[in-house]
Tab-separated table of C-alpha atoms in Angstrom:
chain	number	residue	atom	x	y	z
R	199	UNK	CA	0.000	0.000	0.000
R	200	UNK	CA	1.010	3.810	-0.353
R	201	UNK	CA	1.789	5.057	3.079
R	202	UNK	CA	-1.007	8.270	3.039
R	203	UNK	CA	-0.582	10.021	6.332
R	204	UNK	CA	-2.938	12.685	7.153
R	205	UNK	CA	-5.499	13.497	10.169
R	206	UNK	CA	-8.630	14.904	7.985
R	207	UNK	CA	-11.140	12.233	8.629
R	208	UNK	CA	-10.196	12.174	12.588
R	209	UNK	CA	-10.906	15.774	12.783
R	210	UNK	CA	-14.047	15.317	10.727
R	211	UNK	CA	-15.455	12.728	13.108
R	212	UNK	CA	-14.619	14.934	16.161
R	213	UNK	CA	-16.589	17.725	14.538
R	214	UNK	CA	-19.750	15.810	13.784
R	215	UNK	CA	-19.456	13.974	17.153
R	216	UNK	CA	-19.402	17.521	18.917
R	217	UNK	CA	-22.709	17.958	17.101
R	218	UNK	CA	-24.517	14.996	18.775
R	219	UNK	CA	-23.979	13.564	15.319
R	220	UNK	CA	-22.605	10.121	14.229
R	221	UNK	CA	-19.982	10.714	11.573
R	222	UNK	CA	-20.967	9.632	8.402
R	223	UNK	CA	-18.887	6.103	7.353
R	224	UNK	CA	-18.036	7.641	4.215
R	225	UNK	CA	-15.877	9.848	5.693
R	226	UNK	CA	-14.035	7.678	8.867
R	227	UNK	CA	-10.821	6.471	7.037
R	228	UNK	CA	-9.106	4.220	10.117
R	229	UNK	CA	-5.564	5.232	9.004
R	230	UNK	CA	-6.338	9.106	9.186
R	231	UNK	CA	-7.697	8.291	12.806
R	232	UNK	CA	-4.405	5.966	13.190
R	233	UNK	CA	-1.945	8.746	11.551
R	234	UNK	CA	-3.784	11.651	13.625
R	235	UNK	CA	-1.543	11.178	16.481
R	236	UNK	CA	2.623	11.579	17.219
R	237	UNK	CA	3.932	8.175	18.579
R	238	UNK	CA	7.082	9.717	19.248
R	239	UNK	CA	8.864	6.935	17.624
R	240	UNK	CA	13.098	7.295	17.258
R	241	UNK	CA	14.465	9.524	13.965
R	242	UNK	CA	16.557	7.278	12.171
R	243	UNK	CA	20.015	8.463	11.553
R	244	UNK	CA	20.964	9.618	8.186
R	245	UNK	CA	22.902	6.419	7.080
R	246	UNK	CA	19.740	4.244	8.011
R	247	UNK	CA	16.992	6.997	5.537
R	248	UNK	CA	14.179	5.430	7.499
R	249	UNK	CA	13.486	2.917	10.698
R	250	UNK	CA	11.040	0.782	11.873
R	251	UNK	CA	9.238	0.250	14.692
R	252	UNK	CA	6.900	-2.914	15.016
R	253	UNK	CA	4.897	-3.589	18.180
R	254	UNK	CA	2.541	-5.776	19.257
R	255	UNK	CA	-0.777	-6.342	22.201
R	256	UNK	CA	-3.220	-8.689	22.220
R	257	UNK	CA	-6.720	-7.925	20.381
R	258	UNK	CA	-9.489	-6.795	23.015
R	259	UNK	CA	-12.067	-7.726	21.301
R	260	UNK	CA	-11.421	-10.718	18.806
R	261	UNK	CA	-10.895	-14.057	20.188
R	262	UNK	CA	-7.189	-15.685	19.306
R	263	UNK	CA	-6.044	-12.028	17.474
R	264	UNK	CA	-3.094	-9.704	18.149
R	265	UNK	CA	-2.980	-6.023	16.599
R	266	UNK	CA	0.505	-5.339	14.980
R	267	UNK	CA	1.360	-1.590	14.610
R	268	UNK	CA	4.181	-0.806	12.123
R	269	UNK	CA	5.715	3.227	12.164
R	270	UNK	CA	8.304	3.824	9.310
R	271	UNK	CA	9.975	7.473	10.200
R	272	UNK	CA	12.074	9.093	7.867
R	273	UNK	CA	15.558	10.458	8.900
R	274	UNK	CA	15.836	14.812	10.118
R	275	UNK	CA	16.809	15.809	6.094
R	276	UNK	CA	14.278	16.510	4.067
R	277	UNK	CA	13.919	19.949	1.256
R	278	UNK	CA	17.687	21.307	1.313
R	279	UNK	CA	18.215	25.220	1.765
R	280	UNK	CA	19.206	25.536	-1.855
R	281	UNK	CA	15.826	23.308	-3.151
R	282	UNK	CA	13.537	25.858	-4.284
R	283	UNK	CA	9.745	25.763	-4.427
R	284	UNK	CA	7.180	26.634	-7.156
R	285	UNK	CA	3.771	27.283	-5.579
R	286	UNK	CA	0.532	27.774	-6.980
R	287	UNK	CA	-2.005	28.949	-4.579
R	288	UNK	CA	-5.580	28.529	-5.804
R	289	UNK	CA	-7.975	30.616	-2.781
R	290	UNK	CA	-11.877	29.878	-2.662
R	291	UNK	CA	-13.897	33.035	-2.430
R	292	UNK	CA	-17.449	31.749	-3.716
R	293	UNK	CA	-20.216	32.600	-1.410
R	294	UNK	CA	-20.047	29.544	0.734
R	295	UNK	CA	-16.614	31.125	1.539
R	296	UNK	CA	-18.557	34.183	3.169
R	297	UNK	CA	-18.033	33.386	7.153
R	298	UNK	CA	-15.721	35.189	9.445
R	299	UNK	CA	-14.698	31.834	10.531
R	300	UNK	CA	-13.335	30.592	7.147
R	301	UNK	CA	-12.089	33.664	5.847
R	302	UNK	CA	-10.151	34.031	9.347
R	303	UNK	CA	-8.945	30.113	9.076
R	304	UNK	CA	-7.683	31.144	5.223
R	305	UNK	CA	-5.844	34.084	6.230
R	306	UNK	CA	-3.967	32.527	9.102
R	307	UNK	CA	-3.281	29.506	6.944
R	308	UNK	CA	-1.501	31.705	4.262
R	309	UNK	CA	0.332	33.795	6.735
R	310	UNK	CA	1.810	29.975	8.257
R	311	UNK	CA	2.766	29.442	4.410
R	312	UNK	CA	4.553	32.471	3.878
R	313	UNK	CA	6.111	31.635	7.140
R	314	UNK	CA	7.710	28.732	5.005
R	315	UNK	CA	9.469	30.163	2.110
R	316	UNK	CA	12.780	32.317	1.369
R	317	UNK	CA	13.462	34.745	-1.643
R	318	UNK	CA	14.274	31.782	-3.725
R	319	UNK	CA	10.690	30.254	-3.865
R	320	UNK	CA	8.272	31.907	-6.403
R	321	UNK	CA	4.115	31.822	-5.562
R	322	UNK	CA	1.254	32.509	-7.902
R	323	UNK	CA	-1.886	33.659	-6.212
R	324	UNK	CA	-5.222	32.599	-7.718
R	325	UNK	CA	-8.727	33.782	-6.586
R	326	UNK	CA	-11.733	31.810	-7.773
R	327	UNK	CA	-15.425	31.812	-7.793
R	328	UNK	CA	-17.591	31.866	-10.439
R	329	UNK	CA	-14.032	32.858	-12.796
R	330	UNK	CA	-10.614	32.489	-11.656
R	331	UNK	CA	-8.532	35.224	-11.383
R	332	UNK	CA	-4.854	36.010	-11.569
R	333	UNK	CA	-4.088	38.024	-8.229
R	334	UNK	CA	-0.234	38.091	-8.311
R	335	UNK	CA	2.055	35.694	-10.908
R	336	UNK	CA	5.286	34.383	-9.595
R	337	UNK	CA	5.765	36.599	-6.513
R	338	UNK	CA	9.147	35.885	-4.344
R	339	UNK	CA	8.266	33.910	-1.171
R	340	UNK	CA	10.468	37.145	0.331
R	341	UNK	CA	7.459	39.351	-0.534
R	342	UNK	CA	4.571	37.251	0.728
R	343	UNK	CA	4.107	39.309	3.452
R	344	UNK	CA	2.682	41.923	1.221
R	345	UNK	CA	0.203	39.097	0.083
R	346	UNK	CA	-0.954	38.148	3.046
R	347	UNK	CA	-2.862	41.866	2.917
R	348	UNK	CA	-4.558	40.241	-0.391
R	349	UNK	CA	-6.052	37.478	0.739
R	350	UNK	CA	-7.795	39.419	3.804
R	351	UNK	CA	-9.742	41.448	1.743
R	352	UNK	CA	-10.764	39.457	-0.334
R	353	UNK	CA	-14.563	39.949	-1.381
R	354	UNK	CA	-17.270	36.752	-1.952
R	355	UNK	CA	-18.535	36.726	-5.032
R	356	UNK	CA	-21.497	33.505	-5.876
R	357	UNK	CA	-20.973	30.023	-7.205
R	358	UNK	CA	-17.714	27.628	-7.219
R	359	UNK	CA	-16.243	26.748	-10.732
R	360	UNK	CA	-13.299	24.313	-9.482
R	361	UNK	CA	-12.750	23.105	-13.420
R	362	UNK	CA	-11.699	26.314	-14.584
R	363	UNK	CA	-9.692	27.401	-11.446
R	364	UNK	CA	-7.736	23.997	-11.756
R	365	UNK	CA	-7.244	24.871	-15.534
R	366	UNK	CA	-5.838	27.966	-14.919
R	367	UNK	CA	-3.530	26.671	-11.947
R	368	UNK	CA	-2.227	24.166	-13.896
R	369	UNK	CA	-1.310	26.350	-16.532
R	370	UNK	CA	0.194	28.909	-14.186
R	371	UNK	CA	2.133	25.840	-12.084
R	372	UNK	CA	3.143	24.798	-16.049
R	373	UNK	CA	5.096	28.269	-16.230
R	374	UNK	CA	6.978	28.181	-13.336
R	375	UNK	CA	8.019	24.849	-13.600
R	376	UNK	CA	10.932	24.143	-12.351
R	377	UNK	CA	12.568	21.083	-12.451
R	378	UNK	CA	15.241	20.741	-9.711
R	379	UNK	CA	12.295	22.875	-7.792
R	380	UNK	CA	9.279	21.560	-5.474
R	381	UNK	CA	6.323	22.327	-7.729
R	382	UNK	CA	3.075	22.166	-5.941
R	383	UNK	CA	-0.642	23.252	-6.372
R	384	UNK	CA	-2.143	24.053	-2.996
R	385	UNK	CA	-5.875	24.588	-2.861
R	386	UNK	CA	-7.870	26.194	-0.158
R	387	UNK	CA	-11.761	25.322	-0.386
R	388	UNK	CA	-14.377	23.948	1.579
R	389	UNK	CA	-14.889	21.838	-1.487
R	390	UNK	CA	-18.574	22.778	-2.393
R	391	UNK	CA	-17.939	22.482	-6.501
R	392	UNK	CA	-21.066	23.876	-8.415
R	393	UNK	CA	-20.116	25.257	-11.710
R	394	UNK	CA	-18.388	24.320	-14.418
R	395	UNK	CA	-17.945	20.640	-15.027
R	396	UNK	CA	-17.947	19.511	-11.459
R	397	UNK	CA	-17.846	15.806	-11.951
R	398	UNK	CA	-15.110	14.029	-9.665
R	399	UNK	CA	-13.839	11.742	-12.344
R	400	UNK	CA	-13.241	15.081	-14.856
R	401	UNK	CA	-11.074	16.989	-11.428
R	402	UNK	CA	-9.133	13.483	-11.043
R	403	UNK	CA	-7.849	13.690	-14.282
R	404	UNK	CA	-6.893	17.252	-14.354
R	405	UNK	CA	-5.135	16.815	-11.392
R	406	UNK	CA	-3.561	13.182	-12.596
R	407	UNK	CA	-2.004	15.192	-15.466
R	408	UNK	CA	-0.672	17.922	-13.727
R	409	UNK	CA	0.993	15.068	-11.360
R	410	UNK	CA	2.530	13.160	-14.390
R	411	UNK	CA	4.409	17.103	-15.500
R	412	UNK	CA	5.767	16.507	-12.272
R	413	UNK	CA	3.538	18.890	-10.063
R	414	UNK	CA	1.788	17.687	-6.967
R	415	UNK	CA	-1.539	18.966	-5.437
R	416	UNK	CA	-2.252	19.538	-2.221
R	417	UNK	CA	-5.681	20.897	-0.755
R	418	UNK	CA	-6.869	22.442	2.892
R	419	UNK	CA	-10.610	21.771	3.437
R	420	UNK	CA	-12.565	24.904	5.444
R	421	UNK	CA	-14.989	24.504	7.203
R	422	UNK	CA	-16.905	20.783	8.120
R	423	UNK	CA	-20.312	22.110	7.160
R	424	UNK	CA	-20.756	21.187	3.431
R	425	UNK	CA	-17.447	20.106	3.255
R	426	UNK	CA	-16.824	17.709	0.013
R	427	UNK	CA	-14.236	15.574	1.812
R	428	UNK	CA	-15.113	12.869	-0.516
R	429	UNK	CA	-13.190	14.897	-3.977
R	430	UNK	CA	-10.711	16.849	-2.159
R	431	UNK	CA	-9.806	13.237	-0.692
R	432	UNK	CA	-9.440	11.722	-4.123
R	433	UNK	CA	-7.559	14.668	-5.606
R	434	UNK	CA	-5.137	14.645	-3.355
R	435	UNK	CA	-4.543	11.241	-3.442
R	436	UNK	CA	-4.460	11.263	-7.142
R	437	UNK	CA	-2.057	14.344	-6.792
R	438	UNK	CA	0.843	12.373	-4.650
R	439	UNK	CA	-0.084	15.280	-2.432
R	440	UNK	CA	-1.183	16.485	1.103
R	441	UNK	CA	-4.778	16.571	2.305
R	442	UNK	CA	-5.624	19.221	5.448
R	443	UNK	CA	-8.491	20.379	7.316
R	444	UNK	CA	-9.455	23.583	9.253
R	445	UNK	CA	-12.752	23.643	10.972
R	446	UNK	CA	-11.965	26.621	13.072
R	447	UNK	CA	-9.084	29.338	12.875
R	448	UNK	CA	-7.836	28.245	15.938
R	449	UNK	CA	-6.899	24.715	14.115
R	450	UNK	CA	-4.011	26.912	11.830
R	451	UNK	CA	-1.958	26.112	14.510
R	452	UNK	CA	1.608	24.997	15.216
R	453	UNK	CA	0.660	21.110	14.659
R	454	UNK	CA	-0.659	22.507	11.356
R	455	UNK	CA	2.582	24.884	10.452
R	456	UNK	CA	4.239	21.204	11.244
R	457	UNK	CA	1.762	19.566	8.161
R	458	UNK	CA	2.736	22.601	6.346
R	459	UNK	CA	6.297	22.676	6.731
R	460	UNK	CA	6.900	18.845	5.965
R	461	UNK	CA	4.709	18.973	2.494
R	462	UNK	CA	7.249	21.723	1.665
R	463	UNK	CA	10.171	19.472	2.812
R	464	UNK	CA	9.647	15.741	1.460
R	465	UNK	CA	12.195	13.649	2.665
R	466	UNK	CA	10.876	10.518	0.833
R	467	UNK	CA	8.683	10.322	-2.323
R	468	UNK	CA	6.812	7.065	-3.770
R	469	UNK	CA	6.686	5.788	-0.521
R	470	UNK	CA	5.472	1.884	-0.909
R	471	UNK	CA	4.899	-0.882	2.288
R	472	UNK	CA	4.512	-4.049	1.936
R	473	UNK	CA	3.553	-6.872	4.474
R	474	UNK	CA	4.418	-10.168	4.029
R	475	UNK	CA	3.229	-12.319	6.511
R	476	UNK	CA	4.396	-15.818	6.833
R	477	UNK	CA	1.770	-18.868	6.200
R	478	UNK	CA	3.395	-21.444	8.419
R	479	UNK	CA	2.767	-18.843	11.435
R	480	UNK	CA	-0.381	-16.866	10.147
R	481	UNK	CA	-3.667	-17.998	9.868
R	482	UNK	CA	-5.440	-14.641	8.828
R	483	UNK	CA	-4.783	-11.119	8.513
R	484	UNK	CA	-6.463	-8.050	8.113
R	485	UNK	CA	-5.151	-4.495	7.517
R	486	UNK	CA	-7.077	-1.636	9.143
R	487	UNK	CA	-7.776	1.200	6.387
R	488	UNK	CA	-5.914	1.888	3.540
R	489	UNK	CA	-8.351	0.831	1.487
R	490	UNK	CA	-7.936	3.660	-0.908
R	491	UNK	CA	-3.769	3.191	-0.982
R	492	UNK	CA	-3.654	-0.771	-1.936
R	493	UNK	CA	-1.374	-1.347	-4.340
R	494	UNK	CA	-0.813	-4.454	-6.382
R	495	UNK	CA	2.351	-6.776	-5.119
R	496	UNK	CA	4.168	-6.217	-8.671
R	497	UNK	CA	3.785	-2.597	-7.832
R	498	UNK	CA	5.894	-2.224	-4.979
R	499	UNK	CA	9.204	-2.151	-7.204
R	500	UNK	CA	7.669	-0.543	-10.027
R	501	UNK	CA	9.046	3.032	-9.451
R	502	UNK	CA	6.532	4.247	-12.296
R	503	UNK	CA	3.512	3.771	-9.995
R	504	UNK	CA	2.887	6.751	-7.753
R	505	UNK	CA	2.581	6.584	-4.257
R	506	UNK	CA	2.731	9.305	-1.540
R	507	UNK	CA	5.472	11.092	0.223
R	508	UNK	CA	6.830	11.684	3.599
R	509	UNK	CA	8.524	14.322	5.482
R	510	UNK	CA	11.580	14.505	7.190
R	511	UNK	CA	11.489	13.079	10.698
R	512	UNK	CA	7.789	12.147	9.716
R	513	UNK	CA	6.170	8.570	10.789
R	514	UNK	CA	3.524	6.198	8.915
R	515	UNK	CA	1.566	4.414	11.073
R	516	UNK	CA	-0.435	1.243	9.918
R	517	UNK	CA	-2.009	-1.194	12.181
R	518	UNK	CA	-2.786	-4.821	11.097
R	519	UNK	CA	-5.266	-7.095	13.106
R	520	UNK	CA	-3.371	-11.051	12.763
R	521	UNK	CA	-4.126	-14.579	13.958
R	522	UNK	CA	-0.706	-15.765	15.166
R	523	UNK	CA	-0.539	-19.492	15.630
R	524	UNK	CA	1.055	-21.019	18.066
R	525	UNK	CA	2.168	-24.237	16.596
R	526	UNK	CA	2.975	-22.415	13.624
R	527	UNK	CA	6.716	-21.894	12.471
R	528	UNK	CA	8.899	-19.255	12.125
R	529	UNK	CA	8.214	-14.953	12.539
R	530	UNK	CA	5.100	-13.616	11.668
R	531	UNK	CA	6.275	-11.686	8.339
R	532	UNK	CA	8.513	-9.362	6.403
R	533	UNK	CA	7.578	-5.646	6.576
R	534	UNK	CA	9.475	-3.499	3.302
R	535	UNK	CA	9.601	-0.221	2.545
R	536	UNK	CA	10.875	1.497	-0.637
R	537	UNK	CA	11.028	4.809	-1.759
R	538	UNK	CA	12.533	8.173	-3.418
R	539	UNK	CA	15.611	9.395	-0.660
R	540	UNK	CA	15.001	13.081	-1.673
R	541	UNK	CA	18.542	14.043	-0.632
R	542	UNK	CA	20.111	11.694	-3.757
R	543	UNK	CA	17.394	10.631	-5.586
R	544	UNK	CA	18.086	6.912	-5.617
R	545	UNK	CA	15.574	4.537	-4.601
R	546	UNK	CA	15.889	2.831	-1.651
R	547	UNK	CA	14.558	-0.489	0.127
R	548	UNK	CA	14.458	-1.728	3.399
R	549	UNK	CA	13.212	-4.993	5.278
R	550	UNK	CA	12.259	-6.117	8.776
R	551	UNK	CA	11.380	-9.341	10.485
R	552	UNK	CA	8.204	-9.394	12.362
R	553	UNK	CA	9.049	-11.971	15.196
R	554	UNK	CA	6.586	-13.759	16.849
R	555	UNK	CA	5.551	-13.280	20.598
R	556	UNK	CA	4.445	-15.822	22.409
R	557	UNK	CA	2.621	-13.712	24.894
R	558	UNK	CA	2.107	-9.949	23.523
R	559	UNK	CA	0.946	-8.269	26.423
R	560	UNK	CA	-3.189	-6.954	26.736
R	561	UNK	CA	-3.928	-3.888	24.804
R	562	UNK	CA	-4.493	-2.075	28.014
R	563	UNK	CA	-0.876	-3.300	29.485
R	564	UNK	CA	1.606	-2.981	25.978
R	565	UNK	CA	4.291	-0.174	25.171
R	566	UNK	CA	2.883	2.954	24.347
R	567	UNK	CA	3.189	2.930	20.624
R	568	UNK	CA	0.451	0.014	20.071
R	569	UNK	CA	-1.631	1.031	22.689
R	570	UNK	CA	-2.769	4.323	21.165
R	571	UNK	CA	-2.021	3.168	17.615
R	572	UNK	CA	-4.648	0.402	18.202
R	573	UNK	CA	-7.236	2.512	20.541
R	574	UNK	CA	-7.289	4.739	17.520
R	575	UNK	CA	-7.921	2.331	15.057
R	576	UNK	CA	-10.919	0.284	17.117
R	577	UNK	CA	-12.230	3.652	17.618
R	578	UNK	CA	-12.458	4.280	13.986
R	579	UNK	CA	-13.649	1.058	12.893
R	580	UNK	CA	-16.450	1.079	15.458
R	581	UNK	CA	-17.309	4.663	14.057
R	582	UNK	CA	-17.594	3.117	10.661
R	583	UNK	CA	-19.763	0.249	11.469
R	584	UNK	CA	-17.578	-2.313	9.586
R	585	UNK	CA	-17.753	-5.711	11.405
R	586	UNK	CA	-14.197	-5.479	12.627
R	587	UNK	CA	-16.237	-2.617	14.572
R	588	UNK	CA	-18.994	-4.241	15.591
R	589	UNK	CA	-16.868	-6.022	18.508
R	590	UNK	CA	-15.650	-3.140	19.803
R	591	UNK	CA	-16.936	-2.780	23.258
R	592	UNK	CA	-16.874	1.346	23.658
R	593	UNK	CA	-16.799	1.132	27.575
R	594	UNK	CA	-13.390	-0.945	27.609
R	595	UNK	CA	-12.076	1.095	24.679
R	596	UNK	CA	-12.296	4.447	27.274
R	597	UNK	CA	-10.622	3.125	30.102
R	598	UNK	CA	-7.558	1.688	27.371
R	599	UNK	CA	-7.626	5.342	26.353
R	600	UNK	CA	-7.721	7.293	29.240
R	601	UNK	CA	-4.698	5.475	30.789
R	602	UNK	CA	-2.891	6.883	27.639
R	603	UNK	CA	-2.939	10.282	29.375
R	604	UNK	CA	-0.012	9.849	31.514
R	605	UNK	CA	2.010	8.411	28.477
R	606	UNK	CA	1.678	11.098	26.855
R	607	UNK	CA	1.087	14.400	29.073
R	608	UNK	CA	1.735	17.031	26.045
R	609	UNK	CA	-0.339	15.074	23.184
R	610	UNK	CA	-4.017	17.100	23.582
R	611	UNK	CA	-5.144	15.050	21.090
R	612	UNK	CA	-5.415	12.060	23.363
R	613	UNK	CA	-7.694	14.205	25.442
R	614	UNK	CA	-10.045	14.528	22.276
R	615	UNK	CA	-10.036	11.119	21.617
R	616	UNK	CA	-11.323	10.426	24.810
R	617	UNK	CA	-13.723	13.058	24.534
R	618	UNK	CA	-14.830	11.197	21.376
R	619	UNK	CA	-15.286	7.848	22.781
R	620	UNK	CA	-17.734	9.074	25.458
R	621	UNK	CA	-19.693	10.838	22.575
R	622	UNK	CA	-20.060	7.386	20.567
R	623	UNK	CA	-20.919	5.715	23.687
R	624	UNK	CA	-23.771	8.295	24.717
R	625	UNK	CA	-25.202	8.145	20.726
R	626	UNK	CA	-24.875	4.616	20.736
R	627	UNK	CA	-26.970	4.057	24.221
């Protein structure tokens, strides 16, 4: 599979669970929920380009199963100080636009951008509603300051014609290419397409071209209300690029200058896992999310097939429910990674054993790591309604989270995770 990380769909639960509102399953993707939290998990050093961490607890809630969690972090080098960037910024300002909130949560978002870039970066600014239209072409990053008094007053004005703003971005993006440069497309939108040709199949292939000239796309959803999480979802992921979410200004905040900054500063590109798990110990196996990100087997070394990226000193989390026999034979598996090292770009491939444990301690009892990677992912599941879910036993799930507190005192998250759980329980009752 292509290691996606991103934290949309856990933010998009929290905000319909704040509502008194079961989040719809559509939009509960267990590896955002998984991926929404920092496990804290050792940088590799620079030799190694990325480590692995593999843990694993015994299932709560399936008879004879353990959960495996597998991190792969990348090593502390990512964009170099003389790798410039080539941004196109494409800004919403149709009428569904019109709140304080959003415009407030777009301005502070650009002003974290600019905080990102150096005289040698170039930005094109592109305003879109019914038309797009060319606000600044190929500004320095040094002067984005001055833009930042652009975007605030910007003005509302009716429907949302996506196609057109996404033809003229591309074409801009086309320009500036540069090709020892980062070029990216970066969208701002609460997604709500209603003009032009707005069909999701017609935006996927815009965006799949731009991607195969060698320019990713990246989008920040505004706002949860109306939000089409469903296409900016697919873009992105059709992009190779980076998928955020701002419900409230106060979410444009350092954990998302962090997303920010390491979109900006790929360490690792084409970023393929695979699991191989071993018949003579495994019975069967199941991989929580990622349904969106499989990949063929014959895909994993061919470097022409896309996958996504990682940052420097950035982790991908996946967690794996397995049947682990006893009188089997052998470790449980192989774990591999390969991707793009954006320092030389060679490709690169690693391999783990997974070793069998005997007796992998209770969910509620293991390290860290798999306790909140696996809390996250029952939480999801159970949110989704898929029958992996339908076992999870909410109650037991909020004591196994709260005593994740203590482990980590400076993660708030874990605080609205909790916060989350007792919400399910109370709609569920």
């Amino acid at each position: 599979f292509s290691l996606h990380v991103s934290d949309v769909s856990f933010k998009l639960a929290q905000a319909a669970l704040a509502k008194g509102e079961w989040p719809e399953a559509g939009r509960v993707r267990t590896e955002e929920f998984v991926n929404a939290f920092q496990y804290q998990d050792p940088t590799p050093g620079m030799q190694e380009k990325v480590g692995c961490q593999i843990e694993q607890a015994v299932h709560p809630f399936a008879h004879q199963r353990n959960l495996l969690r597998v991190s792969m972090r990348t090593a502390a080098l990512g964009r170099g100080a003389g790798t410039p960037l080539r941004l196109t910024v494409l800004l919403d300002n149709s009428g569904s636009m019109d709140r304080a909130d959003r415009a407030e949560s777009v301005r502070r978002a650009f002003a974290l951008l600019a905080a990102q870039l150096n005289d040698q970066d170039e930005v094109t600014l592109i305003s879109f509603a019914r038309t797009p239209r060319l606000l600044r072409d190929r500004v320095s990053g040094a002067e984005l300051g001055d833009l930042s008094g652009v975007v605030g007053v910007l003005q509302s004005e009716g429907g949302t014609n996506l196609e057109a703003a996404l033809q003229l971005a591309i074409t801009k993006a086309g320009e500036s290419y540069l090709a020892e440069a980062q070029n990216r497309i970066i969208l701002l939108t609460d997604g709500a397409a209603n003009l032009g040709n707005a069909e999701p199949d017609t935006l996927r292939a815009m965006v799949e071209r731009a991607r195969d000239q060698g320019i990713a796309f990246d989008a920040c959803g505004v706002g949860a209300d109306g939000l089409n999480d469903e296409i900016l979802e697919s873009l992105t992921r059709k992009g190779d690029g980076r998928y955020y979410f701002l419900d409230r200004p106060e979410d444009a905040d350092a954990g998302f200058a962090r997303q920010i900054a390491g979109a900006l500063r790929p360490a690792a590109q084409n970023v393929k896992v695979q699991v191989e798990f071993n018949p003579d110990r495994v019975g069967r196996y199941k991989l929580y999310g990622f349904e969106k990100h499989e990949l063929k087997k014959e895909d994993f070394r061919n470097d022409s097939v896309d996958a996504a990226e990682l940052a420097a000193e950035e982790a991908g989390v996946a967690v794996y429910q397995v049947e682990a026999r006893p009188d089997g034979k052998g470790p449980v598996g192989t774990v591999s990674v390969r991707f793009r090292d954006m320092s030389t770009g060679q490709m690169v491939e690693r391999s783990w054993d997974i070793p069998y444990e005997a007796q992998p301690a209770r969910l509620e009892e293991a390290v860290a790591p798999v306790r909140l990677a696996g809390t996250a992912a029952l939480l999801a599941e159970r949110l989704k309604g898929t029958p992996a879910g339908d076992t999870v036993d909410l109650g037991h799930l909020a004591k196994t989270a709260q005593g994740l507190r203590s482990l980590y005192p400076n993660q708030e998250r874990i605080g609205h995770m909790i916060e989350m759980i007792e919400q399910a329980r109370r709609l569920a009752d």
